[in-house]
mmCIF file of C-alpha atoms and ligand atoms in Angstrom:
data_model
loop_
_atom_site.group_PDB
_atom_site.id
_atom_site.type_symbol
_atom_site.label_atom_id
_atom_site.label_comp_id
_atom_site.label_asym_id
_atom_site.label_seq_id
_atom_site.Cartn_x
_atom_site.Cartn_y
_atom_site.Cartn_z
ATOM 1 C CA MET A 143 -41.163 18.025 -79.765
ATOM 2 C CA ARG A 144 -41.624 14.674 -77.521
ATOM 3 C CA GLU A 145 -44.509 14.600 -74.802
ATOM 4 C CA ILE A 146 -44.345 12.773 -71.687
ATOM 5 C CA LYS A 147 -47.179 13.200 -69.313
ATOM 6 C CA VAL A 148 -46.992 11.569 -65.517
ATOM 7 C CA LYS A 149 -49.638 11.454 -63.059
ATOM 8 C CA ALA A 150 -49.101 12.096 -60.397
ATOM 9 C CA SER A 151 -50.703 14.118 -57.760
ATOM 10 C CA ARG A 152 -50.897 16.665 -60.230
ATOM 11 C CA GLU A 153 -51.209 15.573 -64.256
ATOM 12 C CA TYR A 154 -48.197 16.830 -66.441
ATOM 13 C CA ASN A 155 -46.076 17.199 -69.701
ATOM 14 C CA ILE A 156 -42.451 16.830 -69.363
ATOM 15 C CA TYR A 157 -41.213 18.628 -73.093
ATOM 16 C CA ILE A 158 -38.859 17.282 -74.859
ATOM 17 C CA THR A 159 -37.281 19.340 -77.812
ATOM 18 C CA SER A 160 -33.800 19.650 -79.253
ATOM 19 C CA GLY A 161 -34.219 24.028 -80.053
ATOM 20 C CA ASN A 162 -36.928 24.019 -82.630
ATOM 21 C CA THR A 163 -39.708 24.593 -80.410
ATOM 22 C CA ASN A 164 -41.298 27.992 -79.655
ATOM 23 C CA PHE A 165 -41.346 28.552 -75.702
ATOM 24 C CA SER A 166 -43.858 30.911 -75.884
ATOM 25 C CA SER A 167 -46.070 28.186 -77.366
ATOM 26 C CA ILE A 168 -45.191 26.119 -74.145
ATOM 27 C CA LEU A 169 -46.448 28.794 -72.072
ATOM 28 C CA GLU A 170 -50.024 29.505 -73.815
ATOM 29 C CA ARG A 171 -50.796 25.848 -74.065
ATOM 30 C CA ASN A 172 -50.447 26.194 -69.998
ATOM 31 C CA LYS A 173 -51.816 29.298 -70.148
ATOM 32 C CA ILE A 174 -48.992 31.387 -68.217
ATOM 33 C CA LYS A 175 -49.010 34.631 -69.004
ATOM 34 C CA LYS A 176 -46.417 35.968 -65.604
ATOM 35 C CA CYS A 177 -43.311 34.470 -65.224
ATOM 36 C CA PHE A 178 -40.963 35.263 -62.318
ATOM 37 C CA ILE A 179 -37.372 33.858 -63.641
ATOM 38 C CA ILE A 180 -35.042 31.676 -60.927
ATOM 39 C CA THR A 181 -31.667 30.867 -62.941
ATOM 40 C CA ASP A 182 -28.169 31.436 -62.067
ATOM 41 C CA GLU A 183 -25.042 33.757 -63.195
ATOM 42 C CA ASN A 184 -24.095 30.814 -65.431
ATOM 43 C CA VAL A 185 -27.034 30.005 -67.060
ATOM 44 C CA TYR A 186 -27.998 33.330 -67.481
ATOM 45 C CA ASN A 187 -24.998 34.612 -69.085
ATOM 46 C CA LEU A 188 -24.992 31.536 -71.675
ATOM 47 C CA HIS A 189 -28.295 30.707 -72.488
ATOM 48 C CA LYS A 190 -30.202 35.024 -72.089
ATOM 49 C CA GLU A 191 -31.240 34.868 -75.150
ATOM 50 C CA PHE A 192 -33.296 32.338 -74.510
ATOM 51 C CA LEU A 193 -35.891 34.607 -72.561
ATOM 52 C CA ASN A 194 -35.325 37.391 -74.870
ATOM 53 C CA SER A 195 -38.569 35.429 -76.345
ATOM 54 C CA ILE A 196 -40.804 35.537 -73.695
ATOM 55 C CA LYS A 197 -39.442 38.352 -71.815
ATOM 56 C CA ASP A 198 -43.331 40.434 -72.015
ATOM 57 C CA ASN A 199 -44.882 37.281 -69.954
ATOM 58 C CA ILE A 200 -41.225 38.615 -67.102
ATOM 59 C CA ILE A 201 -41.852 40.136 -63.900
ATOM 60 C CA GLY A 202 -38.850 39.404 -62.205
ATOM 61 C CA ILE A 203 -35.418 37.696 -62.634
ATOM 62 C CA LYS A 204 -33.807 36.530 -60.081
ATOM 63 C CA VAL A 205 -30.268 35.031 -60.942
ATOM 64 C CA ILE A 206 -28.463 32.895 -57.537
ATOM 65 C CA LYS A 207 -24.651 32.551 -57.549
ATOM 66 C CA PRO A 208 -24.168 29.291 -59.036
ATOM 67 C CA GLY A 209 -23.512 25.851 -56.908
ATOM 68 C CA GLU A 210 -24.121 24.049 -54.097
ATOM 69 C CA ASP A 211 -24.015 26.845 -51.772
ATOM 70 C CA SER A 212 -26.360 28.440 -52.726
ATOM 71 C CA LYS A 213 -28.970 25.754 -51.841
ATOM 72 C CA ASN A 214 -29.580 27.477 -48.269
ATOM 73 C CA PRO A 215 -31.913 29.518 -46.217
ATOM 74 C CA GLU A 216 -30.603 32.800 -47.193
ATOM 75 C CA VAL A 217 -30.479 32.975 -50.650
ATOM 76 C CA VAL A 218 -34.468 31.339 -50.084
ATOM 77 C CA PHE A 219 -35.264 33.893 -47.960
ATOM 78 C CA SER A 220 -33.845 36.541 -50.614
ATOM 79 C CA ILE A 221 -36.012 34.844 -52.794
ATOM 80 C CA TYR A 222 -39.165 35.235 -51.143
ATOM 81 C CA LYS A 223 -38.056 39.129 -50.980
ATOM 82 C CA ASP A 224 -37.528 39.874 -54.608
ATOM 83 C CA LEU A 225 -41.109 38.002 -55.018
ATOM 84 C CA ILE A 226 -42.871 40.671 -52.419
ATOM 85 C CA GLU A 227 -41.231 43.061 -54.444
ATOM 86 C CA LYS A 228 -42.104 42.589 -57.136
ATOM 87 C CA GLY A 229 -46.464 42.294 -56.704
ATOM 88 C CA VAL A 230 -45.665 38.042 -57.526
ATOM 89 C CA ASN A 231 -49.315 36.456 -57.057
ATOM 90 C CA LYS A 232 -51.183 33.262 -57.258
ATOM 91 C CA LYS A 233 -51.025 34.153 -60.924
ATOM 92 C CA THR A 234 -47.305 34.655 -61.350
ATOM 93 C CA THR A 235 -45.482 31.158 -62.252
ATOM 94 C CA ILE A 236 -42.002 30.488 -61.092
ATOM 95 C CA LEU A 237 -39.592 29.259 -63.878
ATOM 96 C CA ALA A 238 -37.363 27.343 -62.574
ATOM 97 C CA PHE A 239 -34.031 28.217 -65.415
ATOM 98 C CA GLY A 240 -31.106 26.054 -64.339
ATOM 99 C CA GLY A 241 -29.519 22.707 -62.879
ATOM 100 C CA GLY A 242 -30.487 20.886 -59.697
ATOM 101 C CA VAL A 243 -29.575 23.291 -57.364
ATOM 102 C CA VAL A 244 -32.121 26.337 -58.946
ATOM 103 C CA GLY A 245 -34.504 23.518 -59.411
ATOM 104 C CA ASP A 246 -34.783 22.458 -55.785
ATOM 105 C CA ILE A 247 -34.453 26.152 -54.270
ATOM 106 C CA SER A 248 -37.341 26.662 -57.088
ATOM 107 C CA GLY A 249 -39.346 24.456 -56.145
ATOM 108 C CA PHE A 250 -38.827 24.815 -51.776
ATOM 109 C CA VAL A 251 -39.844 28.202 -52.578
ATOM 110 C CA ALA A 252 -42.699 28.085 -54.989
ATOM 111 C CA SER A 253 -44.772 25.686 -52.477
ATOM 112 C CA THR A 254 -44.394 27.827 -49.812
ATOM 113 C CA TYR A 255 -45.063 31.172 -50.687
ATOM 114 C CA MET A 256 -48.426 31.791 -50.799
ATOM 115 C CA ARG A 257 -48.925 28.197 -49.627
ATOM 116 C CA GLY A 258 -48.040 27.160 -53.350
ATOM 117 C CA ILE A 259 -47.922 29.000 -56.753
ATOM 118 C CA ASN A 260 -46.978 27.216 -59.927
ATOM 119 C CA LEU A 261 -44.173 26.417 -61.049
ATOM 120 C CA ALA A 262 -42.522 24.919 -63.918
ATOM 121 C CA HIS A 263 -38.814 24.150 -64.960
ATOM 122 C CA ILE A 264 -36.268 24.599 -67.087
ATOM 123 C CA PRO A 265 -33.399 21.823 -66.926
ATOM 124 C CA THR A 266 -30.083 22.043 -67.979
ATOM 125 C CA THR A 267 -28.045 20.219 -66.773
ATOM 126 C CA LEU A 268 -27.592 16.557 -68.406
ATOM 127 C CA LEU A 269 -28.699 15.686 -63.976
ATOM 128 C CA SER A 270 -31.490 18.037 -63.668
ATOM 129 C CA GLN A 271 -33.277 17.123 -67.938
ATOM 130 C CA CYS A 272 -32.962 12.859 -67.030
ATOM 131 C CA ASP A 273 -33.540 13.489 -62.893
ATOM 132 C CA SER A 274 -33.711 16.367 -61.356
ATOM 133 C CA SER A 275 -37.112 17.911 -62.458
ATOM 134 C CA ILE A 276 -38.794 15.565 -62.743
ATOM 135 C CA GLY A 277 -40.394 13.612 -59.348
ATOM 136 C CA GLY A 278 -42.025 17.224 -57.635
ATOM 137 C CA LYS A 279 -39.288 16.600 -54.648
ATOM 138 C CA THR A 280 -37.762 20.112 -53.657
ATOM 139 C CA GLY A 281 -35.641 21.646 -50.969
ATOM 140 C CA PHE A 282 -32.531 23.079 -49.712
ATOM 141 C CA ASN A 283 -29.046 22.048 -46.793
ATOM 142 C CA TYR A 284 -28.510 23.002 -43.642
ATOM 143 C CA GLY A 285 -25.322 23.275 -42.452
ATOM 144 C CA ASN A 286 -23.842 20.080 -43.538
ATOM 145 C CA LEU A 287 -27.219 18.150 -44.053
ATOM 146 C CA LYS A 288 -27.706 17.945 -47.334
ATOM 147 C CA ASN A 289 -31.935 18.328 -48.465
ATOM 148 C CA ILE A 290 -32.793 18.307 -44.835
ATOM 149 C CA ILE A 291 -35.313 20.163 -45.443
ATOM 150 C CA GLY A 292 -38.007 20.399 -48.390
ATOM 151 C CA THR A 293 -41.048 19.287 -49.590
ATOM 152 C CA PHE A 294 -43.238 17.984 -52.515
ATOM 153 C CA TYR A 295 -43.997 20.216 -55.295
ATOM 154 C CA GLN A 296 -45.057 18.955 -58.721
ATOM 155 C CA PRO A 297 -44.859 21.058 -61.760
ATOM 156 C CA LEU A 298 -47.164 22.133 -64.225
ATOM 157 C CA PHE A 299 -45.217 21.415 -66.480
ATOM 158 C CA VAL A 300 -41.074 20.436 -67.499
ATOM 159 C CA TYR A 301 -39.380 21.903 -70.645
ATOM 160 C CA ILE A 302 -36.246 19.917 -72.033
ATOM 161 C CA ASP A 303 -34.590 21.388 -74.660
ATOM 162 C CA VAL A 304 -31.191 19.157 -74.918
ATOM 163 C CA ASN A 305 -29.255 21.608 -76.767
ATOM 164 C CA PHE A 306 -28.872 23.486 -73.535
ATOM 165 C CA VAL A 307 -26.459 20.650 -72.069
ATOM 166 C CA LYS A 308 -24.600 21.591 -75.094
ATOM 167 C CA THR A 309 -23.002 23.936 -72.960
ATOM 168 C CA LEU A 310 -21.591 22.393 -69.976
ATOM 169 C CA ASN A 311 -18.399 21.499 -68.646
ATOM 170 C CA GLU A 312 -17.316 17.576 -68.993
ATOM 171 C CA LYS A 313 -17.718 17.285 -65.225
ATOM 172 C CA GLU A 314 -21.305 18.389 -65.029
ATOM 173 C CA TYR A 315 -21.553 16.389 -68.332
ATOM 174 C CA LYS A 316 -20.017 12.971 -66.578
ATOM 175 C CA ASN A 317 -22.663 13.884 -63.392
ATOM 176 C CA GLY A 318 -25.515 13.672 -65.326
ATOM 177 C CA LEU A 319 -24.470 10.523 -67.744
ATOM 178 C CA ALA A 320 -23.477 8.464 -64.653
ATOM 179 C CA GLU A 321 -27.199 9.024 -63.689
ATOM 180 C CA ILE A 322 -28.009 8.335 -67.004
ATOM 181 C CA ILE A 323 -26.006 4.659 -66.693
ATOM 182 C CA LYS A 324 -28.030 3.819 -63.129
ATOM 183 C CA TYR A 325 -31.210 4.037 -65.121
ATOM 184 C CA GLY A 326 -30.409 1.473 -68.012
ATOM 185 C CA PHE A 327 -28.108 -0.706 -65.715
ATOM 186 C CA VAL A 328 -31.690 -0.905 -62.243
ATOM 187 C CA CYS A 329 -34.669 -0.202 -64.800
ATOM 188 C CA ASN A 330 -34.023 -0.451 -68.494
ATOM 189 C CA GLU A 331 -31.567 -3.000 -69.960
ATOM 190 C CA GLY A 332 -32.657 -1.589 -73.626
ATOM 191 C CA LEU A 333 -31.539 1.475 -72.169
ATOM 192 C CA PHE A 334 -28.424 1.123 -71.237
ATOM 193 C CA SER A 335 -27.518 -1.226 -74.437
ATOM 194 C CA TYR A 336 -28.275 1.861 -76.005
ATOM 195 C CA ILE A 337 -25.585 3.819 -74.331
ATOM 196 C CA GLU A 338 -23.145 0.541 -75.372
ATOM 197 C CA GLU A 339 -23.636 0.225 -78.794
ATOM 198 C CA ASN A 340 -24.138 4.738 -78.925
ATOM 199 C CA LYS A 341 -21.094 5.724 -76.345
ATOM 200 C CA LYS A 342 -19.388 7.781 -79.054
ATOM 201 C CA GLY A 343 -22.224 9.768 -79.948
ATOM 202 C CA ILE A 344 -23.311 9.919 -76.665
ATOM 203 C CA GLU A 345 -19.465 11.873 -75.265
ATOM 204 C CA GLU A 346 -19.869 13.632 -78.223
ATOM 205 C CA ARG A 347 -23.088 15.025 -77.269
ATOM 206 C CA GLU A 348 -25.113 14.108 -80.825
ATOM 207 C CA VAL A 349 -28.226 15.656 -80.557
ATOM 208 C CA ASP A 350 -30.445 12.992 -81.795
ATOM 209 C CA LYS A 351 -28.526 10.417 -78.847
ATOM 210 C CA LEU A 352 -29.104 13.465 -76.557
ATOM 211 C CA LEU A 353 -32.276 12.991 -77.088
ATOM 212 C CA HIS A 354 -32.898 9.186 -76.855
ATOM 213 C CA ILE A 355 -31.098 9.538 -73.561
ATOM 214 C CA VAL A 356 -32.604 12.478 -71.466
ATOM 215 C CA TRP A 357 -36.253 11.167 -72.944
ATOM 216 C CA GLU A 358 -35.590 7.334 -71.719
ATOM 217 C CA SER A 359 -34.274 9.098 -68.383
ATOM 218 C CA ALA A 360 -37.748 10.809 -68.013
ATOM 219 C CA ARG A 361 -39.938 8.230 -68.598
ATOM 220 C CA ILE A 362 -38.338 6.085 -66.561
ATOM 221 C CA LYS A 363 -38.465 8.360 -63.584
ATOM 222 C CA GLY A 364 -42.049 9.458 -64.330
ATOM 223 C CA ASP A 365 -43.449 6.544 -64.408
ATOM 224 C CA ILE A 366 -41.746 5.465 -61.132
ATOM 225 C CA VAL A 367 -42.736 8.810 -59.368
ATOM 226 C CA GLU A 368 -46.501 7.535 -60.716
ATOM 227 C CA LYS A 369 -46.484 3.942 -58.836
ATOM 228 C CA ASP A 370 -44.453 6.292 -55.869
ATOM 229 C CA GLU A 371 -44.003 10.036 -55.985
ATOM 230 C CA LEU A 372 -43.929 10.230 -52.381
ATOM 231 C CA ASP A 373 -40.435 7.674 -52.336
ATOM 232 C CA SER A 374 -41.665 5.294 -49.964
ATOM 233 C CA GLU A 375 -40.259 1.935 -51.394
ATOM 234 C CA ILE A 376 -40.275 1.882 -55.552
ATOM 235 C CA ARG A 377 -38.424 4.538 -55.773
ATOM 236 C CA HIS A 378 -35.521 4.081 -53.574
ATOM 237 C CA VAL A 379 -34.485 1.313 -56.343
ATOM 238 C CA LEU A 380 -32.841 5.209 -57.748
ATOM 239 C CA ASN A 381 -30.583 5.012 -54.996
ATOM 240 C CA PHE A 382 -28.587 2.850 -56.919
ATOM 241 C CA GLY A 383 -25.250 3.407 -56.157
ATOM 242 C CA HIS A 384 -25.996 6.332 -53.901
ATOM 243 C CA THR A 385 -25.998 4.473 -50.442
ATOM 244 C CA VAL A 386 -22.201 4.176 -51.246
ATOM 245 C CA GLY A 387 -21.760 7.172 -52.659
ATOM 246 C CA HIS A 388 -23.837 9.746 -50.635
ATOM 247 C CA ALA A 389 -20.838 8.070 -48.092
ATOM 248 C CA ILE A 390 -17.871 8.210 -49.856
ATOM 249 C CA GLU A 391 -19.745 12.144 -51.288
ATOM 250 C CA SER A 392 -19.944 12.892 -47.104
ATOM 251 C CA ALA A 393 -15.859 11.118 -46.252
ATOM 252 C CA THR A 394 -14.404 13.197 -49.216
ATOM 253 C CA ASP A 395 -16.624 16.565 -47.630
ATOM 254 C CA PHE A 396 -17.752 16.726 -51.489
ATOM 255 C CA ARG A 397 -14.252 17.476 -52.814
ATOM 256 C CA ILE A 398 -15.533 14.878 -55.128
ATOM 257 C CA SER A 399 -18.151 15.242 -57.535
ATOM 258 C CA HIS A 400 -21.940 13.516 -56.516
ATOM 259 C CA GLY A 401 -21.457 11.507 -60.805
ATOM 260 C CA GLU A 402 -18.516 10.451 -60.027
ATOM 261 C CA ALA A 403 -19.400 8.991 -56.234
ATOM 262 C CA VAL A 404 -22.179 7.863 -57.262
ATOM 263 C CA ALA A 405 -20.018 5.803 -60.204
ATOM 264 C CA MET A 406 -18.029 4.352 -57.910
ATOM 265 C CA GLY A 407 -21.175 3.672 -55.554
ATOM 266 C CA MET A 408 -22.653 1.450 -58.811
ATOM 267 C CA ASN A 409 -19.137 -0.502 -58.247
ATOM 268 C CA ILE A 410 -19.472 -1.089 -55.191
ATOM 269 C CA GLU A 411 -22.650 -2.032 -55.105
ATOM 270 C CA SER A 412 -22.472 -4.269 -58.125
ATOM 271 C CA TYR A 413 -19.725 -6.045 -56.503
ATOM 272 C CA ILE A 414 -21.797 -6.912 -53.392
ATOM 273 C CA ALA A 415 -24.444 -8.302 -55.599
ATOM 274 C CA VAL A 416 -22.287 -10.267 -57.310
ATOM 275 C CA LYS A 417 -20.561 -11.803 -53.833
ATOM 276 C CA GLN A 418 -24.447 -12.093 -52.638
ATOM 277 C CA ASP A 419 -24.959 -14.451 -56.300
ATOM 278 C CA LEU A 420 -27.392 -12.070 -57.018
ATOM 279 C CA LEU A 421 -25.810 -10.470 -60.263
ATOM 280 C CA GLU A 422 -23.402 -12.668 -62.583
ATOM 281 C CA GLU A 423 -20.374 -11.842 -63.630
ATOM 282 C CA ARG A 424 -21.411 -10.240 -67.258
ATOM 283 C CA TYR A 425 -23.344 -8.424 -66.491
ATOM 284 C CA TYR A 426 -21.064 -6.831 -63.762
ATOM 285 C CA ASP A 427 -17.764 -6.792 -66.422
ATOM 286 C CA ARG A 428 -20.855 -4.623 -69.022
ATOM 287 C CA LEU A 429 -21.066 -1.968 -66.746
ATOM 288 C CA ILE A 430 -17.364 -1.369 -65.662
ATOM 289 C CA LYS A 431 -16.622 -0.789 -68.812
ATOM 290 C CA LEU A 432 -19.148 1.811 -69.382
ATOM 291 C CA ILE A 433 -18.513 3.447 -66.278
ATOM 292 C CA ARG A 434 -14.812 3.769 -67.563
ATOM 293 C CA TYR A 435 -14.884 4.483 -71.229
ATOM 294 C CA PHE A 436 -16.818 7.716 -69.709
ATOM 295 C CA GLY A 437 -13.950 8.737 -67.981
ATOM 296 C CA LEU A 438 -15.768 8.496 -64.644
ATOM 297 C CA PRO A 439 -13.467 6.929 -61.493
ATOM 298 C CA LEU A 440 -13.969 3.141 -60.003
ATOM 299 C CA ILE A 441 -12.813 3.257 -56.636
ATOM 300 C CA PRO A 442 -12.431 6.093 -54.100
ATOM 301 C CA GLU A 443 -8.282 6.994 -52.554
ATOM 302 C CA GLY A 444 -7.253 6.471 -49.351
ATOM 303 C CA ILE A 445 -10.838 5.376 -47.700
ATOM 304 C CA ASP A 446 -11.716 3.067 -45.418
ATOM 305 C CA SER A 447 -14.411 0.294 -45.199
ATOM 306 C CA ASN A 448 -15.390 1.202 -41.729
ATOM 307 C CA LYS A 449 -15.691 5.019 -42.623
ATOM 308 C CA LEU A 450 -17.883 3.989 -45.546
ATOM 309 C CA ILE A 451 -19.877 2.191 -42.759
ATOM 310 C CA ASP A 452 -20.005 4.451 -40.387
ATOM 311 C CA LEU A 453 -21.346 7.087 -43.409
ATOM 312 C CA MET A 454 -23.849 5.193 -44.589
ATOM 313 C CA LYS A 455 -25.673 4.320 -41.190
ATOM 314 C CA LYS A 456 -26.904 7.499 -41.582
ATOM 315 C CA ASP A 457 -28.680 7.744 -45.145
ATOM 316 C CA LYS A 458 -31.630 9.208 -44.971
ATOM 317 C CA LYS A 459 -33.293 6.237 -46.177
ATOM 318 C CA ASN A 460 -32.040 3.545 -43.638
ATOM 319 C CA VAL A 461 -35.815 3.278 -41.680
ATOM 320 C CA THR A 462 -33.565 0.789 -38.894
ATOM 321 C CA ASN A 463 -29.953 0.308 -38.047
ATOM 322 C CA ASN A 464 -29.593 -2.131 -41.164
ATOM 323 C CA ILE A 465 -27.991 -0.716 -44.469
ATOM 324 C CA LYS A 466 -30.902 -0.427 -47.518
ATOM 325 C CA PHE A 467 -28.988 -1.273 -50.611
ATOM 326 C CA VAL A 468 -30.007 -1.801 -54.110
ATOM 327 C CA LEU A 469 -28.279 -5.000 -55.737
ATOM 328 C CA PRO A 470 -29.497 -5.845 -59.350
ATOM 329 C CA ASN A 471 -29.750 -8.442 -59.706
ATOM 330 C CA LYS A 472 -29.276 -8.787 -64.126
ATOM 331 C CA ILE A 473 -29.265 -5.897 -66.314
ATOM 332 C CA GLY A 474 -32.298 -3.458 -65.739
ATOM 333 C CA HIS A 475 -33.119 -4.466 -62.699
ATOM 334 C CA ALA A 476 -32.468 -5.032 -59.084
ATOM 335 C CA ILE A 477 -33.704 -6.021 -55.465
ATOM 336 C CA ILE A 478 -33.892 -3.549 -52.106
ATOM 337 C CA THR A 479 -32.672 -5.453 -49.413
ATOM 338 C CA THR A 480 -31.956 -4.265 -46.074
ATOM 339 C CA GLU A 481 -30.439 -7.820 -44.554
ATOM 340 C CA ILE A 482 -26.951 -8.403 -45.247
ATOM 341 C CA LYS A 483 -25.015 -7.961 -42.215
ATOM 342 C CA GLN A 484 -22.744 -5.369 -41.534
ATOM 343 C CA GLY A 485 -19.377 -7.969 -41.286
ATOM 344 C CA LEU A 486 -20.201 -8.793 -44.622
ATOM 345 C CA ILE A 487 -20.839 -5.421 -46.062
ATOM 346 C CA SER A 488 -18.025 -4.477 -44.752
ATOM 347 C CA GLN A 489 -15.384 -7.921 -46.452
ATOM 348 C CA ARG A 490 -17.278 -7.138 -49.928
ATOM 349 C CA ILE A 491 -16.570 -3.240 -49.630
ATOM 350 C CA GLY A 492 -12.632 -3.573 -48.044
ATOM 351 C CA GLU A 493 -12.531 -6.729 -51.004
ATOM 352 C CA ALA A 494 -13.719 -3.810 -53.848
ATOM 353 C CA LEU A 495 -11.371 -1.086 -52.595
ATOM 354 C CA ARG A 496 -8.302 -3.415 -52.769
ATOM 355 C CA ARG A 497 -9.390 -5.195 -55.522
ATOM 356 C CA GLN A 498 -6.593 -3.897 -58.484
ATOM 357 C CA LEU A 499 -8.843 -4.619 -61.748
ATOM 358 C CA TRP A 500 -9.127 -1.707 -62.529
HETATM 359 N N1 NAD B 265 -34.708 17.266 -56.746
HETATM 360 C C1 NAD B 265 -34.162 15.625 -56.729
HETATM 361 O O1 NAD B 265 -35.035 14.995 -57.168
HETATM 362 C C2 NAD B 265 -32.633 16.065 -56.929
HETATM 363 C C3 NAD B 265 -32.254 14.928 -57.833
HETATM 364 C C4 NAD B 265 -30.838 15.116 -58.098
HETATM 365 C C5 NAD B 265 -30.217 15.879 -57.732
HETATM 366 N N2 NAD B 265 -30.817 16.538 -57.007
HETATM 367 C C6 NAD B 265 -29.715 18.126 -56.263
HETATM 368 O O2 NAD B 265 -29.860 18.825 -57.432
HETATM 369 C C7 NAD B 265 -28.133 19.167 -57.816
HETATM 370 C C8 NAD B 265 -27.571 19.146 -58.669
HETATM 371 O O3 NAD B 265 -27.558 19.683 -59.562
HETATM 372 P P1 NAD B 265 -26.387 20.184 -60.823
HETATM 373 O O4 NAD B 265 -25.944 19.040 -61.025
HETATM 374 O O5 NAD B 265 -27.940 19.955 -62.152
HETATM 375 O O6 NAD B 265 -26.121 21.104 -60.307
HETATM 376 P P2 NAD B 265 -25.597 22.688 -60.431
HETATM 377 O O7 NAD B 265 -27.636 22.983 -60.431
HETATM 378 O O8 NAD B 265 -25.293 23.260 -59.243
HETATM 379 O O9 NAD B 265 -25.434 23.071 -61.842
HETATM 380 C C9 NAD B 265 -24.241 22.271 -62.213
HETATM 381 C C10 NAD B 265 -23.385 23.888 -62.432
HETATM 382 O O10 NAD B 265 -23.880 24.160 -63.963
HETATM 383 C C11 NAD B 265 -23.645 25.108 -64.640
HETATM 384 N N3 NAD B 265 -24.951 25.314 -65.226
HETATM 385 C C12 NAD B 265 -25.772 24.552 -65.085
HETATM 386 N N4 NAD B 265 -26.484 24.493 -66.457
HETATM 387 C C13 NAD B 265 -25.533 25.071 -67.782
HETATM 388 C C14 NAD B 265 -25.510 24.995 -68.900
HETATM 389 N N5 NAD B 265 -26.915 24.720 -69.201
HETATM 390 N N6 NAD B 265 -23.949 25.680 -69.623
HETATM 391 C C15 NAD B 265 -23.315 25.828 -68.897
HETATM 392 N N7 NAD B 265 -23.139 25.164 -67.193
HETATM 393 C C16 NAD B 265 -24.719 24.881 -66.726
HETATM 394 C C17 NAD B 265 -24.342 25.992 -63.044
HETATM 395 O O11 NAD B 265 -24.301 26.793 -63.105
HETATM 396 C C18 NAD B 265 -23.748 24.696 -61.696
HETATM 397 O O12 NAD B 265 -21.724 25.837 -61.521
HETATM 398 C C19 NAD B 265 -27.859 19.146 -55.967
HETATM 399 O O13 NAD B 265 -28.195 19.793 -55.486
HETATM 400 C C20 NAD B 265 -29.228 18.118 -55.796
HETATM 401 O O14 NAD B 265 -29.161 17.297 -54.109
HETATM 402 C C21 NAD B 265 -32.018 17.268 -56.496
#
């Protein structure tokens, strides 16, 4: 088992293993005696034997419906109700056992119930292992406003067993891969090259490859969170691919997955970087090659650039009318800018959408 220490407002460990660690020893190490589990139906059905190993510590389990639709106030309040009924108090730790949806809701509940009780994450999707379980963002959706209500709340620990991702379907696995490619392309050249050199093993979910990419991503995310826990500046670099990606998700009423939208966003934003003379074309080509290898899409069908621009202007990360972009300037590096004129953005996105190279 490997460990990463995150020194945020609360200092905590990320444990990374491949199924050879006794989880009850992790509870003991963190002085946890009583737990309340929050999970979803898929994870519960596939991995309930994991919970058997700590059954004497569990005082209640809440199993929610899988998927984004569960990130709503009704589900949050139904969990508060269960916590009260089971007598959950400050001595209980909430264990979020699932993907980003379970993690975000559990984090919010833990941060607000009794003004805050302990929380630990056991992420089970690739995306939650490399991204959402680290950094303390919690929240849920209201109407069609995504993550509009939320808190920052750091866990006691994050326990990652990469074997969990072996039961993920292909689409969810690729969602996580898109985020890992993102970390490599704008934060860490070594990780990007590793993905290029080991793409087959990564595609086949070989354990040593999974351990490496999850470890590197968690380390990068932990590092950025230490520098900018409240997401006021440096952490925005993780938004690479998301400015355009979120707009694509909204424009298609979330019919395409987050990972696919981020892949298309990375393509379009990197194309803008090339046209701004920030990024050399040979680096851009390497990104495109990798996105294609994993079968992720490059261009959204049937969306025009003006619609994307309108949606991008509504991005939470903008503080002025200008759109904020994270533009790579070489592999492992990026700049954050609001300086690109809207007319130019529209022209470049139009070109990227029409480009028939792929
Ligand atoms: N807090 C943050 O910093 C942060 C960052 C990124 C994303 N998010 C949020 O994360 C959410 C997306 O997370 P996600 O991609 O993990 O999706 P998810 O939690 O919806 O999980 C995706 C699907 O995989 C299933 N699943 C989970 N683990 C499984 C396993 N081991 N085997 C088989 N199936 C499994 C789930 O039941 C679900 O159907 C979004 O709501 C997003 O807003 C939060």
